[in-house]
C-alpha positions as MATLAB code, in Angstrom:
seq = 'XXXXXXXXXXXXXXXXXXXXXXXXXXXXXXXXXXXXXXXXXXXXXXXXXXXXXXXXXXXXXXXXXXXXXXXXXXXXXXXXXXXXXXXXXXXXXXXXXXXXXXXXXXXXXXXXXXXXXXXXXXXXXXXXXXXXXXXXXXXXXXXXXXXXXXXXXXXXXXXXXXXXXXXXXXXXXXXXXXXXXXXXXXXXXXXXXXXXXXXXXXXXXXXXXXXXXXXXXXXXXXXXXXXXXXXXXXXXXXXXXXXXXXXXXXXXXXXXXXXXXXXXXXXXXXXXXXXXXXX';
ca = [
     162.684 -107.811 -106.414;
     159.392 -106.055 -107.074;
     158.706 -102.073 -107.190;
     156.689 -102.219 -103.900;
     159.414 -104.446 -102.079;
     162.226 -101.794 -103.430;
     160.151  -99.068 -102.116;
     159.677 -100.491  -98.496;
     163.476 -101.549  -98.748;
     164.433  -97.898  -99.068;
     162.178  -96.569  -96.609;
     163.366  -98.768  -93.792;
     167.075  -98.727  -94.864;
     167.667  -95.385  -93.228;
     166.184  -96.040  -89.641;
     168.050  -99.434  -89.995;
     171.124  -97.519  -90.536;
     170.501  -95.173  -87.998;
     169.710  -97.834  -85.276;
     172.893  -99.730  -86.431;
     175.383  -96.670  -85.859;
     173.745  -95.225  -82.925;
     172.741  -98.099  -80.977;
     173.865 -101.515  -82.279;
     177.673 -100.552  -82.874;
     177.775  -98.785  -79.369;
     176.490 -101.466  -77.593;
     178.476 -103.947  -79.719;
     181.684 -101.978  -78.164;
     180.665 -101.833  -74.699;
     179.996 -105.775  -74.753;
     183.443 -106.519  -76.514;
     185.061 -104.071  -73.940;
     183.553 -106.090  -71.117;
     184.980 -109.482  -72.097;
     188.566 -107.998  -72.592;
     191.719 -107.871  -70.205;
     193.147 -104.479  -70.411;
     196.332 -105.611  -69.309;
     196.857 -108.559  -71.885;
     194.006 -107.728  -74.509;
     192.731 -111.229  -74.230;
     189.071 -112.412  -73.781;
     188.179 -113.087  -70.108;
     185.276 -113.219  -67.794;
     187.135 -111.706  -64.968;
     184.856 -108.526  -64.981;
     181.673 -110.277  -64.580;
     183.106 -112.704  -61.911;
     184.334 -109.697  -59.842;
     180.533 -108.780  -60.201;
     179.146 -111.704  -59.300;
     181.647 -112.692  -56.143;
     181.264 -109.382  -54.286;
     178.271 -108.725  -52.237;
     178.224 -104.903  -52.392;
     177.542 -105.404  -55.992;
     174.554 -107.615  -55.510;
     173.175 -104.729  -52.918;
     173.436 -102.142  -55.532;
     171.701 -104.262  -57.745;
     169.018 -104.882  -55.182;
     168.675 -101.513  -54.412;
     168.484 -100.598  -58.087;
     165.945 -103.212  -58.873;
     163.767 -102.519  -55.593;
     163.455  -98.832  -56.421;
     162.549  -99.660  -60.027;
     159.795 -101.905  -58.995;
     158.552  -99.494  -56.087;
     158.623  -96.612  -58.861;
     156.680  -98.950  -61.387;
     153.990 -100.053  -58.853;
     153.138  -96.551  -57.647;
     152.915  -95.066  -61.015;
     150.708  -97.754  -61.905;
     148.445  -97.136  -58.792;
     148.420  -93.327  -59.257;
     148.222  -93.492  -63.184;
     145.526  -95.785  -63.549;
     142.857  -93.262  -61.718;
     144.497  -90.424  -63.544;
     143.947  -91.852  -66.867;
     140.443  -92.905  -65.914;
     139.555  -89.439  -65.084;
     141.181  -88.304  -68.680;
     139.327  -90.778  -70.584;
     135.940  -91.400  -68.744;
     135.339  -88.568  -66.508;
     136.385  -85.329  -68.574;
     134.056  -84.657  -71.258;
     135.184  -81.331  -72.445;
     137.896  -81.938  -75.412;
     139.147  -78.529  -74.316;
     139.924  -79.502  -70.919;
     141.112  -82.630  -71.719;
     143.655  -80.842  -73.579;
     144.457  -78.762  -70.867;
     145.060  -81.818  -68.546;
     147.203  -83.730  -70.882;
     149.305  -80.518  -71.298;
     149.677  -79.968  -67.878;
     150.866  -83.917  -67.608;
     153.137  -83.594  -70.288;
     154.833  -80.255  -70.034;
     157.442  -81.230  -67.441;
     158.549  -84.004  -69.825;
     160.117  -81.205  -71.707;
     161.876  -79.780  -68.692;
     165.491  -81.183  -67.830;
     165.680  -83.888  -65.076;
     168.314  -81.954  -63.589;
     166.016  -79.135  -62.727;
     163.188  -81.074  -61.696;
     165.499  -82.930  -59.249;
     167.041  -79.828  -57.705;
     163.270  -78.545  -57.491;
     162.557  -81.805  -55.340;
     166.125  -81.123  -53.425;
     164.579  -77.756  -52.291;
     160.885  -79.183  -51.340;
     162.083  -82.331  -49.787;
     164.839  -80.337  -47.392;
     164.912  -80.451  -43.591;
     163.325  -77.078  -44.268;
     161.686  -77.564  -47.431;
     158.128  -76.865  -48.592;
     157.055  -80.682  -47.651;
     158.522  -81.208  -44.183;
     157.057  -77.569  -43.410;
     153.728  -78.095  -44.659;
     153.658  -81.951  -42.299;
     154.648  -79.764  -39.296;
     152.473  -77.123  -39.633;
     149.562  -79.779  -39.757;
     151.079  -81.284  -36.703;
     151.375  -84.666  -38.749;
     155.251  -84.852  -37.668;
     157.373  -83.732  -34.877;
     160.738  -84.124  -36.631;
     161.720  -83.365  -40.153;
     161.374  -86.350  -42.226;
     164.841  -87.539  -44.143;
     163.607  -87.728  -47.921;
     167.105  -86.781  -49.299;
     169.960  -89.079  -48.990;
     167.428  -92.038  -48.420;
     165.192  -94.133  -51.101;
     162.121  -92.393  -50.427;
     163.237  -89.098  -51.862;
     164.732  -90.955  -55.011;
     161.274  -92.691  -55.236;
     159.255  -89.593  -54.993;
     161.448  -87.958  -57.571;
     161.150  -90.987  -60.210;
     157.262  -91.327  -59.728;
     156.964  -87.643  -60.716;
     159.167  -87.860  -63.631;
     157.790  -91.069  -65.111;
     154.223  -91.098  -63.995;
     153.201  -89.341  -67.638;
     154.568  -92.632  -69.409;
     151.935  -94.419  -67.373;
     149.141  -91.994  -67.682;
     149.275  -91.822  -71.527;
     149.962  -95.523  -71.786;
     146.772  -96.611  -69.782;
     144.627  -93.918  -71.389;
     145.469  -94.886  -74.659;
     144.204  -98.437  -73.931;
     140.876  -97.108  -72.295;
     140.197  -94.675  -74.883;
     140.408  -97.911  -77.513;
     138.553 -100.023  -75.395;
     135.019 -101.521  -76.587;
     132.551  -99.637  -74.326;
     129.810 -101.855  -75.710;
     131.647 -104.694  -73.507;
     131.270 -102.808  -70.406;
     127.643 -102.158  -71.089;
     126.765 -105.590  -72.027;
     128.177 -106.588  -68.524;
     125.893 -104.449  -66.823;
     122.860 -105.211  -68.740;
     123.435 -109.003  -67.389;
     123.662 -107.718  -63.942;
     127.186 -107.298  -63.067;
     127.956 -104.064  -60.509;
     129.989 -101.553  -61.581;
     132.933 -103.085  -59.696;
     132.380 -106.446  -61.095;
     132.520 -104.952  -64.442;
     135.714 -102.920  -63.733;
     137.576 -106.058  -62.604;
     136.270 -108.728  -64.961;
     136.006 -106.714  -67.961;
     137.639 -102.875  -67.966;
     141.032 -104.077  -66.125;
     141.668 -107.094  -68.350;
     140.856 -105.226  -71.520;
     143.409 -102.665  -70.428;
     146.048 -104.903  -69.232;
     148.087 -104.101  -72.605;
     148.271 -100.290  -71.676;
     149.092 -101.152  -68.234;
     151.884 -103.594  -69.054;
     153.313 -101.092  -71.757;
     153.061  -98.532  -69.072;
     154.616 -100.492  -66.517;
     157.788 -101.657  -69.010;
     158.533  -98.015  -69.969;
     158.429  -96.848  -65.973;
     160.688 -100.200  -64.952;
     163.205  -99.695  -67.574;
     163.602  -95.910  -67.223;
     163.552  -96.207  -63.551;
     166.517  -98.745  -63.428;
     168.616  -96.904  -65.844;
     167.770  -93.355  -64.228;
     171.076  -91.669  -63.131;
     170.524  -87.794  -62.349;
     167.567  -88.092  -60.024;
     169.284  -91.006  -57.981;
     172.615  -89.079  -57.917;
     171.142  -85.588  -56.731;
     168.220  -86.706  -54.233;
     170.486  -89.691  -52.553;
     173.149  -87.132  -52.019;
     175.667  -90.188  -52.978;
     174.109  -91.951  -49.576;
     172.393  -94.313  -51.799;
     173.965  -95.902  -54.603;
     172.136  -97.344  -57.787;
     173.658  -99.498  -60.876;
     173.600  -96.251  -62.890;
     175.543  -94.353  -60.653;
     178.267  -97.367  -60.466;
     178.473  -97.330  -63.861;
     179.025  -93.629  -64.281;
     181.730  -93.772  -61.695;
     183.634  -96.563  -63.648;
     183.344  -94.483  -67.039;
     183.888  -90.958  -65.571;
     186.193  -91.218  -62.245;
     187.915  -94.558  -62.551;
     188.622  -94.692  -66.300;
     187.557  -98.481  -66.045;
     185.919  -99.083  -69.364;
     186.199 -102.714  -69.094;
     184.583 -103.090  -65.952;
     182.279 -100.519  -66.620;
     181.401 -101.755  -69.684;
     180.359 -105.129  -67.512;
     178.069 -103.415  -65.206;
     176.306 -101.787  -68.347;
     175.967 -105.207  -69.784;
     174.456 -106.756  -66.343;
     172.078 -104.035  -65.961;
     171.104 -104.582  -69.643;
     170.674 -108.201  -69.172;
     168.935 -108.206  -65.808;
     166.190 -105.389  -67.328;
     165.535 -107.416  -70.430;
     164.997 -110.609  -68.421;
     162.583 -108.920  -66.087;
     160.981 -107.179  -69.053;
     160.637 -110.569  -70.989;
     159.280 -112.588  -67.886;
     156.693 -110.118  -67.473;
     155.655 -110.235  -71.028;
     155.868 -114.094  -70.912;
     153.445 -114.013  -67.791;
     151.074 -111.585  -69.316;
     150.647 -113.949  -72.676;
     150.249 -117.184  -70.112;
     147.356 -115.167  -68.303;
     145.844 -113.938  -71.776;
     145.598 -117.492  -72.919;
     143.854 -118.245  -69.692;
];
């Protein structure tokens, strides 16, 4: 082994060890427990069959991924204009830094604190309903808490910075000469955006969508607090099995199902992105 290879091996050994100890081993424990019968300590698929055969679990799964998809779409729709503003509109480096600080500062606050803040704002007599009634836009308070709408608002607020930063990075690294060439050839600004700018920024859009979706479907605190227990997502069901029922085998099966479905959708999105890029 060469000296250079030995140095590289030493550099990556510690991260690999950390990854194995704090991710792969716990994941392996969860996977093994999900296929073990606690009564006989024998391998079994009963936990997975229980999930697949119960309509309630399918409803929870559909609710989880419906909220995750809606959160992802809204974060991209709101995040792209914000990223465009930071990269293309803001000229002052000082103001850009201020905007980025405003964007990421909420990430340093606990999700619990932010969720409680939204509970105050979205209540029947909260700031949002009071503002809508004062503007004569509604007659009765809108039910945000205890509904998917409240969960969606909270998740979009928490996860929006991930989309903005990812898309902004792609826009800042883009070769602006391609856009100028498009305009020199007679393309209108809207045509340049859809045929040049947007396709070149798709890697940033895709990475932002993957991060937002993965975090949204695995979120527990925000759905638990803003739903008031009236809307159940898969992470809440997993937490219930581990902390209340103490059925670690069944909870492990639910965890593996959530992981498998999330990775499958992410892999499908990556495949579709590669196919579209090749075209």
